[in-house]
CSV table of C-alpha atoms in Angstrom, one decimal:
chain,number,residue,atom,x,y,z
A,1,MET,CA,-0.1,0.2,0.0
A,2,LYS,CA,2.8,2.4,1.0
A,3,ALA,CA,4.6,1.3,-2.3
A,4,THR,CA,1.7,2.0,-4.2
A,5,LEU,CA,1.0,5.6,-2.8
A,6,ALA,CA,4.6,6.1,-3.3
A,7,ALA,CA,4.4,5.7,-6.6
A,8,LEU,CA,1.3,7.5,-7.0
A,9,ILE,CA,2.9,10.4,-5.7
A,10,VAL,CA,5.9,10.0,-8.3
A,11,GLY,CA,3.8,9.9,-10.8
A,12,LEU,CA,1.3,13.4,-9.5
A,13,LEU,CA,4.9,14.8,-9.4
A,14,VAL,CA,5.8,14.1,-12.8
A,15,ALA,CA,2.5,14.5,-14.6
A,16,PRO,CA,3.4,16.9,-17.6
A,17,LEU,CA,1.9,19.7,-15.7
A,18,PRO,CA,2.1,23.2,-18.1
A,19,ALA,CA,4.6,25.8,-16.8
A,20,VAL,CA,2.9,28.6,-16.5
A,21,ALA,CA,3.2,31.4,-18.9
A,22,HIS,CA,2.2,34.7,-18.1
A,23,HIS,CA,1.7,34.9,-21.9
A,24,ALA,CA,0.9,33.1,-25.2
A,25,PHE,CA,3.2,30.3,-25.6
A,26,ALA,CA,3.3,31.0,-29.3
A,27,ALA,CA,4.4,34.5,-28.4
A,28,GLU,CA,8.0,33.3,-27.5
A,29,PHE,CA,8.3,29.2,-28.8
A,30,ASP,CA,8.0,27.7,-32.0
A,31,SER,CA,6.3,24.3,-31.0
A,32,LYS,CA,8.0,23.0,-34.1
A,33,LYS,CA,11.5,23.6,-33.0
A,34,THR,CA,12.1,21.0,-30.4
A,35,VAL,CA,15.9,20.8,-29.0
A,36,ILE,CA,17.7,18.6,-26.4
A,37,VAL,CA,19.9,20.7,-24.2
A,38,LYS,CA,22.5,18.3,-22.3
A,39,GLY,CA,25.3,19.8,-19.6
A,40,THR,CA,26.0,20.9,-16.5
A,41,VAL,CA,23.8,23.4,-14.6
A,42,ASP,CA,25.4,26.9,-13.9
A,43,LYS,CA,22.4,28.5,-11.9
A,44,VAL,CA,18.8,28.0,-11.3
A,45,GLU,CA,16.8,31.1,-10.7
A,46,TRP,CA,13.9,30.5,-8.6
A,47,THR,CA,12.0,33.5,-9.8
A,48,ASN,CA,8.8,34.7,-11.0
A,49,PRO,CA,7.6,34.9,-13.3
A,50,HIS,CA,9.3,31.5,-14.4
A,51,ILE,CA,12.4,30.1,-12.8
A,52,TRP,CA,15.6,29.8,-15.6
A,53,ILE,CA,17.9,27.1,-15.8
A,54,TYR,CA,21.2,28.0,-17.5
A,55,VAL,CA,23.0,25.0,-18.7
A,56,ASP,CA,26.7,24.8,-20.2
A,57,MET,CA,26.4,22.2,-23.1
A,58,LYS,CA,30.0,21.0,-24.6
A,59,ASP,CA,30.1,19.7,-28.3
A,60,GLU,CA,32.3,17.2,-29.1
A,61,GLY,CA,35.3,19.7,-29.8
A,62,GLY,CA,34.9,21.0,-26.5
A,63,THR,CA,33.2,24.2,-27.1
A,64,VAL,CA,30.8,25.0,-24.3
A,65,THR,CA,27.7,26.8,-25.7
A,66,ARG,CA,25.3,28.5,-22.5
A,67,TRP,CA,21.6,27.9,-22.7
A,68,GLN,CA,18.5,29.2,-20.8
A,69,CYS,CA,15.7,27.0,-20.1
A,70,GLU,CA,12.4,28.5,-18.4
A,71,GLY,CA,10.4,26.3,-16.7
A,72,GLY,CA,7.5,26.7,-14.4
A,73,SER,CA,6.4,29.6,-11.4
A,74,PRO,CA,8.1,28.4,-8.1
A,75,ASN,CA,4.5,28.8,-6.5
A,76,THR,CA,3.3,26.2,-9.0
A,77,LEU,CA,6.2,23.9,-8.5
A,78,THR,CA,6.5,24.1,-5.1
A,79,ARG,CA,2.9,23.0,-5.0
A,80,GLN,CA,4.0,20.3,-7.2
A,81,GLY,CA,6.5,19.2,-4.8
A,82,TRP,CA,9.7,20.9,-5.8
A,83,SER,CA,11.8,23.7,-4.2
A,84,ARG,CA,14.8,25.9,-5.3
A,85,GLU,CA,17.3,22.8,-4.1
A,86,SER,CA,15.5,20.3,-6.3
A,87,LEU,CA,18.1,20.9,-9.2
A,88,LYS,CA,21.8,22.5,-7.9
A,89,PRO,CA,24.7,24.1,-9.8
A,90,GLY,CA,27.1,21.3,-10.8
A,91,GLN,CA,24.4,18.7,-11.7
A,92,GLN,CA,24.1,16.8,-15.2
A,93,VAL,CA,21.4,17.4,-17.0
A,94,SER,CA,18.7,16.9,-20.3
A,95,ILE,CA,16.3,19.1,-20.8
A,96,GLU,CA,14.0,18.2,-23.9
A,97,GLY,CA,12.5,21.7,-24.8
A,98,PHE,CA,11.0,24.1,-27.4
A,99,ARG,CA,13.3,26.4,-28.8
A,100,ALA,CA,12.6,30.3,-28.6
A,101,LYS,CA,11.5,31.9,-32.1
A,102,ASN,CA,14.0,34.9,-31.7
A,103,GLY,CA,17.5,32.2,-32.6
A,104,SER,CA,19.0,32.8,-29.1
A,105,ASN,CA,20.3,29.6,-26.9
A,106,THR,CA,16.6,30.0,-25.1
A,107,CYS,CA,14.3,27.0,-24.5
A,108,ASN,CA,11.2,26.4,-22.6
A,109,SER,CA,11.6,23.1,-21.0
A,110,ARG,CA,9.5,20.1,-21.3
A,111,VAL,CA,11.3,17.5,-19.7
A,112,VAL,CA,14.0,18.1,-17.4
A,113,THR,CA,16.4,14.9,-16.6
A,114,THR,CA,18.7,14.7,-14.3
A,115,ALA,CA,22.0,12.3,-14.7
A,116,ASP,CA,20.3,9.6,-12.2
A,117,GLY,CA,17.2,9.5,-14.6
A,118,LYS,CA,14.9,11.6,-12.1
A,119,ARG,CA,12.6,13.7,-13.9
A,120,LEU,CA,12.0,17.3,-12.5
A,121,PHE,CA,10.0,20.2,-13.0
A,122,ALA,CA,7.7,18.1,-15.8
A,123,GLY,CA,5.6,20.2,-18.2
A,124,SER,CA,5.7,23.2,-20.3
A,125,SER,CA,3.1,25.9,-21.4
A,126,PHE,CA,2.6,24.5,-24.9
A,127,GLY,CA,-0.4,23.6,-25.6
A,128,GLN,CA,-2.6,23.7,-22.7
B,1,MET,CA,-11.2,18.3,-32.9
B,2,ARG,CA,-12.3,14.7,-31.8
B,3,ILE,CA,-10.0,15.8,-28.6
B,4,CYS,CA,-12.4,18.8,-28.6
B,5,SER,CA,-15.4,16.6,-28.0
B,6,TRP,CA,-13.7,14.2,-25.2
B,7,LYS,CA,-12.8,17.4,-23.5
B,8,SER,CA,-15.9,18.9,-23.6
B,9,ILE,CA,-18.2,15.0,-23.0
B,10,ILE,CA,-15.5,14.9,-20.0
B,11,ALA,CA,-15.9,18.5,-18.7
B,12,THR,CA,-19.7,18.3,-18.9
B,13,ALA,CA,-19.8,14.8,-17.1
B,14,ALA,CA,-17.7,15.9,-14.0
B,15,LEU,CA,-19.8,19.1,-13.8
B,16,ALA,CA,-23.3,17.1,-13.8
B,17,THR,CA,-21.6,15.2,-11.1
B,18,VAL,CA,-20.4,18.3,-9.0
B,19,LEU,CA,-23.5,19.5,-9.3
B,20,ALA,CA,-25.8,16.0,-8.8
B,21,SER,CA,-24.0,15.1,-5.7
B,22,VAL,CA,-25.0,18.8,-4.2
B,23,SER,CA,-28.4,18.8,-5.3
B,24,ALA,CA,-29.4,19.8,-2.4
B,25,SER,CA,-27.2,22.9,-2.0
B,26,GLY,CA,-27.8,25.3,0.4
B,27,GLN,CA,-27.8,22.7,3.3
B,28,ASN,CA,-24.7,22.3,4.3
B,29,ILE,CA,-22.8,25.3,3.1
B,30,PRO,CA,-21.1,27.8,5.6
B,31,ARG,CA,-22.9,31.4,6.8
B,32,LEU,CA,-22.0,34.5,7.8
B,33,ALA,CA,-23.4,35.5,11.2
B,34,ASP,CA,-26.3,37.5,9.1
B,35,GLY,CA,-27.2,33.9,7.5
B,36,LYS,CA,-25.5,35.2,3.9
B,37,PRO,CA,-23.0,32.2,2.1
B,38,ASP,CA,-19.5,32.6,3.4
B,39,PHE,CA,-17.1,32.2,0.7
B,40,ASN,CA,-14.5,33.2,2.6
B,41,GLY,CA,-11.4,30.8,1.6
B,42,ILE,CA,-8.3,30.0,-0.8
B,43,TRP,CA,-9.8,29.0,-4.3
B,44,ASP,CA,-8.2,26.7,-6.5
B,45,ARG,CA,-9.9,27.1,-10.0
B,46,PRO,CA,-9.5,25.5,-13.5
B,47,ARG,CA,-6.6,27.3,-15.4
B,48,ILE,CA,-8.5,28.8,-18.6
B,49,LEU,CA,-6.4,30.0,-21.4
B,50,ASP,CA,-9.4,29.7,-23.7
B,51,ILE,CA,-12.7,30.4,-22.8
B,52,THR,CA,-14.4,28.6,-25.5
B,53,ARG,CA,-12.9,25.5,-24.4
B,54,ASP,CA,-13.5,23.0,-21.5
B,55,SER,CA,-10.9,21.8,-18.7
B,56,ASN,CA,-11.2,20.0,-15.6
B,57,ALA,CA,-7.8,20.1,-13.8
B,58,CYS,CA,-7.6,23.0,-11.1
B,59,GLY,CA,-4.2,25.3,-11.9
B,60,SER,CA,-2.1,25.7,-8.6
B,61,GLY,CA,-0.4,23.0,-8.9
B,62,ALA,CA,-1.3,21.3,-5.7
B,63,PRO,CA,-3.0,18.6,-5.9
B,64,THR,CA,-6.7,19.6,-5.5
B,65,LYS,CA,-9.3,17.9,-7.5
B,66,GLY,CA,-12.6,19.3,-8.5
B,67,CYS,CA,-12.1,22.2,-10.8
B,68,VAL,CA,-14.3,22.0,-13.8
B,69,GLN,CA,-14.5,24.7,-16.6
B,70,LYS,CA,-17.8,24.6,-19.1
B,71,GLY,CA,-16.5,26.6,-22.2
B,72,SER,CA,-18.7,28.7,-24.5
B,73,GLY,CA,-17.5,27.1,-28.2
B,74,GLU,CA,-16.9,29.3,-31.0
B,75,LEU,CA,-17.8,32.8,-30.9
B,76,SER,CA,-19.6,35.3,-32.8
B,77,TYR,CA,-17.9,38.4,-33.8
B,78,THR,CA,-19.1,42.1,-34.9
B,79,ALA,CA,-17.2,43.3,-37.6
B,80,TRP,CA,-14.9,45.0,-35.5
B,81,GLY,CA,-14.5,42.0,-33.1
B,82,ARG,CA,-13.6,39.8,-36.2
B,83,GLU,CA,-11.0,42.7,-37.1
B,84,GLN,CA,-9.4,43.1,-33.3
B,85,TRP,CA,-9.3,39.0,-32.9
B,86,SER,CA,-7.5,38.5,-36.8
B,87,GLY,CA,-4.9,41.3,-36.3
B,88,PRO,CA,-1.4,41.1,-35.2
B,89,ARG,CA,-0.5,42.1,-31.4
B,90,PHE,CA,1.1,41.9,-29.0
B,91,ASP,CA,0.7,40.5,-25.4
B,92,TYR,CA,0.4,43.4,-22.7
B,93,ALA,CA,0.6,40.9,-19.8
B,94,ALA,CA,4.1,40.4,-21.0
B,95,ARG,CA,4.5,43.5,-20.4
B,96,CYS,CA,3.6,42.7,-17.1
B,97,LEU,CA,0.4,44.9,-17.6
B,98,PRO,CA,-2.7,43.6,-15.6
B,99,TRP,CA,-4.5,40.8,-16.7
B,100,GLY,CA,-7.8,42.7,-16.6
B,101,TYR,CA,-10.7,41.3,-14.1
B,102,THR,CA,-11.9,38.0,-16.3
B,103,ARG,CA,-8.3,37.3,-17.4
B,104,ALA,CA,-7.1,37.6,-13.8
B,105,MET,CA,-10.2,35.2,-12.7
B,106,GLN,CA,-8.6,32.5,-15.2
B,107,THR,CA,-5.0,32.0,-14.3
B,108,ALA,CA,-3.7,29.0,-12.9
B,109,TYR,CA,-2.7,30.9,-9.4
B,110,PRO,CA,-5.0,30.5,-6.3
B,111,ILE,CA,-7.6,33.5,-5.3
B,112,GLU,CA,-8.2,34.2,-1.9
B,113,ILE,CA,-11.9,35.6,-0.9
B,114,MET,CA,-12.2,38.3,2.3
B,115,GLN,CA,-15.9,38.6,2.3
B,116,THR,CA,-17.8,41.2,5.0
B,117,PRO,CA,-21.8,41.5,5.1
B,118,LYS,CA,-20.9,44.9,3.1
B,119,ARG,CA,-17.4,43.7,1.2
B,120,LEU,CA,-16.0,41.3,-0.6
B,121,ALA,CA,-12.5,41.4,-1.8
B,122,PHE,CA,-10.9,38.8,-4.1
B,123,LEU,CA,-7.2,38.7,-3.3
B,124,PHE,CA,-5.2,37.4,-6.9
B,125,GLU,CA,-2.1,35.5,-6.3
B,126,SER,CA,-1.2,36.4,-9.5
B,127,ASN,CA,0.0,40.1,-9.5
B,128,ASN,CA,-0.5,39.8,-6.2
B,129,VAL,CA,-3.6,42.3,-6.6
B,130,PHE,CA,-7.0,42.5,-5.1
B,131,HIS,CA,-10.5,43.8,-6.4
B,132,VAL,CA,-13.0,45.2,-4.0
B,133,VAL,CA,-16.9,44.6,-4.3
B,134,PRO,CA,-19.4,46.3,-2.7
B,135,THR,CA,-22.3,44.4,-1.7
B,136,ASP,CA,-24.0,47.3,0.4
B,137,GLY,CA,-26.6,47.9,-1.9
B,138,ARG,CA,-24.8,50.7,-4.2
B,139,LYS,CA,-25.3,50.8,-7.8
B,140,LEU,CA,-22.4,50.8,-10.2
B,141,PRO,CA,-20.9,54.3,-10.4
B,142,GLU,CA,-21.8,56.4,-13.8
B,143,ASN,CA,-19.6,57.9,-15.8
B,144,GLN,CA,-16.9,56.0,-14.9
B,145,ASP,CA,-13.0,56.0,-15.8
B,146,PRO,CA,-12.0,53.8,-17.8
B,147,SER,CA,-9.8,50.7,-15.8
B,148,TRP,CA,-8.3,47.3,-16.5
B,149,LEU,CA,-10.0,45.8,-13.8
B,150,GLY,CA,-13.6,47.6,-13.8
B,151,TYR,CA,-15.3,48.8,-11.0
B,152,SER,CA,-18.0,45.8,-9.4
B,153,VAL,CA,-20.5,45.6,-7.5
B,154,GLY,CA,-22.6,43.0,-5.5
B,155,ARG,CA,-26.1,41.3,-4.3
B,156,TYR,CA,-27.5,38.0,-3.1
B,157,GLU,CA,-30.2,36.8,-5.0
B,158,GLY,CA,-30.8,34.0,-2.1
B,159,ASP,CA,-27.5,32.4,-1.8
B,160,THR,CA,-26.3,33.4,-5.2
B,161,LEU,CA,-23.5,36.1,-5.4
B,162,VAL,CA,-24.5,38.4,-8.6
B,163,ILE,CA,-21.4,40.6,-9.3
B,164,GLU,CA,-21.8,43.0,-12.1
B,165,THR,CA,-19.0,45.1,-13.7
B,166,THR,CA,-18.4,47.6,-15.8
B,167,GLY,CA,-15.7,50.7,-16.5
B,168,PHE,CA,-13.4,48.8,-18.2
B,169,ASN,CA,-10.6,50.4,-20.7
B,170,GLY,CA,-11.0,47.8,-23.9
B,171,LYS,CA,-7.3,47.2,-23.5
B,172,THR,CA,-7.8,44.0,-22.0
B,173,TRP,CA,-8.4,40.0,-23.7
B,174,ILE,CA,-11.0,38.2,-21.9
B,175,ASP,CA,-8.3,35.6,-22.4
B,176,THR,CA,-4.8,34.6,-22.8
B,177,ALA,CA,-6.0,32.7,-26.2
B,178,GLU,CA,-6.5,36.6,-27.1
B,179,HIS,CA,-10.2,37.2,-27.5
B,180,PRO,CA,-10.4,40.9,-27.7
B,181,SER,CA,-13.2,43.5,-25.5
B,182,SER,CA,-14.2,47.1,-25.9
B,183,GLU,CA,-14.7,49.1,-23.5
B,184,GLN,CA,-18.4,48.2,-23.7
B,185,LEU,CA,-17.6,45.1,-21.9
B,186,ARG,CA,-20.0,43.9,-19.0
B,187,VAL,CA,-19.2,41.3,-16.7
B,188,THR,CA,-22.0,39.0,-14.7
B,189,GLU,CA,-20.7,36.6,-12.7
B,190,ARG,CA,-22.9,34.0,-10.5
B,191,LEU,CA,-21.2,32.6,-7.6
B,192,ARG,CA,-22.8,29.8,-5.4
B,193,LEU,CA,-21.7,27.5,-2.8
B,194,ILE,CA,-22.3,24.0,-3.9
B,195,ASP,CA,-21.2,22.8,-0.4
B,196,ALA,CA,-18.6,24.0,1.9
B,197,ASP,CA,-16.0,23.4,-0.8
B,198,HIS,CA,-16.7,24.0,-4.0
B,199,VAL,CA,-17.9,27.2,-5.9
B,200,GLU,CA,-20.0,27.7,-8.8
B,201,GLN,CA,-19.1,30.4,-11.4
B,202,VAL,CA,-21.1,31.7,-13.9
B,203,VAL,CA,-19.5,34.2,-15.7
B,204,THR,CA,-21.5,36.0,-18.5
B,205,TRP,CA,-19.6,38.4,-21.2
B,206,THR,CA,-21.9,41.1,-22.7
B,207,ASP,CA,-19.6,43.1,-25.1
B,208,PRO,CA,-22.2,44.4,-28.5
B,209,LYS,CA,-19.3,46.6,-29.9
B,210,THR,CA,-17.2,42.9,-30.2
B,211,TYR,CA,-19.6,40.3,-30.2
B,212,THR,CA,-23.2,39.5,-31.3
B,213,LYS,CA,-24.0,37.5,-28.2
B,214,PRO,CA,-23.5,37.2,-24.8
B,215,ILE,CA,-20.5,34.3,-24.4
B,216,GLN,CA,-21.0,32.4,-20.8
B,217,ASN,CA,-18.6,29.7,-19.3
B,218,THR,CA,-19.9,27.8,-16.4
B,219,ARG,CA,-16.7,26.9,-13.9
B,220,VAL,CA,-16.3,25.4,-10.7
B,221,TRP,CA,-13.9,26.5,-8.3
B,222,SER,CA,-12.0,24.5,-5.3
B,223,ARG,CA,-11.3,24.9,-1.8
B,224,MET,CA,-7.3,24.3,-1.1
B,225,LYS,CA,-6.5,22.5,1.8
B,226,ALA,CA,-6.0,24.2,5.2
B,227,GLY,CA,-2.7,25.4,5.4
B,228,GLU,CA,-1.9,27.1,1.9
B,229,GLU,CA,-1.6,30.3,1.2
B,230,LEU,CA,-1.1,32.7,-1.5
B,231,MET,CA,2.3,33.1,-2.7
B,232,GLU,CA,4.4,36.2,-3.5
B,233,TRP,CA,3.9,36.7,-7.6
B,234,TRP,CA,5.5,39.4,-9.3
B,235,CYS,CA,5.6,38.9,-13.1
B,236,MET,CA,8.9,42.0,-13.8
B,237,GLU,CA,10.8,40.1,-11.1
B,238,ASN,CA,12.8,37.8,-13.7
B,239,ASN,CA,10.7,38.7,-17.0
B,240,LYS,CA,13.7,37.3,-19.4
B,241,ASP,CA,11.0,37.3,-22.3
B,242,LEU,CA,10.5,40.4,-22.2
B,243,LEU,CA,14.0,42.0,-20.9
B,244,GLU,CA,16.0,39.9,-23.7
B,245,GLY,CA,13.4,40.4,-26.4
B,246,HIS,CA,12.5,37.0,-26.9
B,247,LEU,CA,8.9,37.9,-27.7
B,248,VAL,CA,7.4,38.5,-30.8
B,249,ASP,CA,3.7,39.9,-32.1
B,250,THR,CA,1.5,36.9,-32.4
B,251,HIS,CA,-2.6,36.9,-34.1
B,252,LYS,CA,-4.5,33.7,-33.6
B,253,THR,CA,-2.2,31.0,-34.1
B,254,GLY,CA,-4.5,27.8,-34.3
B,255,ASN,CA,-4.0,25.4,-31.2
B,256,GLU,CA,-1.0,27.4,-30.0
B,257,GLN,CA,-1.0,29.5,-26.8
């Protein structure tokens, strides 16, 4: 019973709930341009209206590119059970997201996965 | 389209279930000392990006159950309204200007109601703004200065609180899907406690400059569990979307929001 309850709680935490946008998704991101940002977390800004995750992604030649990915609001994420300490600088992370329309290294994070396979801050404002 | 239909069926069924389970409403609802229904509390509501659509998920992120939104279906525009709807525009809310009254009511973030016999206030977590509704019998003021949230008065019809709001500035959208409104907008809300933990909100928008007929949504709000409080929420705190120029003009973009 406990295991079932734990599974249910985990299920709730990783359910694809929307990141809460304070504007239309299409005003910033392109739902047709997906991206996977893999690298080392430099910092997490746990701020409204959205959290931002900064990731240094190294290519095969060793060149490092800085990416920034938007997540939900601290309020919604806190109520889902996350905290400002759920993801810390130095952690390896893989973010599946949608690219910004302006071509910068900016994304709206859909799925955030840490090196041990844990999914964090699930959700995107797309399609909600 | 098929998905929309299923969502519609689910939302209708959910609404019917909630309403049927409390058909003898009024029996067990909390009341103020003067006998009026007591709406005090923190309420989770369905997040509504598009008033034409259904939804039955509470928006706050907390595991609250029981929120329902029954959308209006397709809207009928005037020529002026259609022009507003189809033209390119920039979302004022991304600049952290106020949502406008009904869009504020539709965010994912909870609201608190503070109610006394002669006044009621909505406290919105989103942007940490408030809206006061006098319920002391006064009439809506005439010659209102145009405003983002409008001017409201409330009256009780039995156990239903009826709130009329006018005096809008025409700058706000009805929802995040960008449905326009004009300064002729009038919003009528009918709130009633279905039971101690659920409020039914029936919203009617009348805006003859923009729409050829009134628009209606029926919703159910769900009380958040004890211990939940409203939180800080500042749009401009780290508004990188705007400050770094990620945003572009939008117009109707199909299913994208």
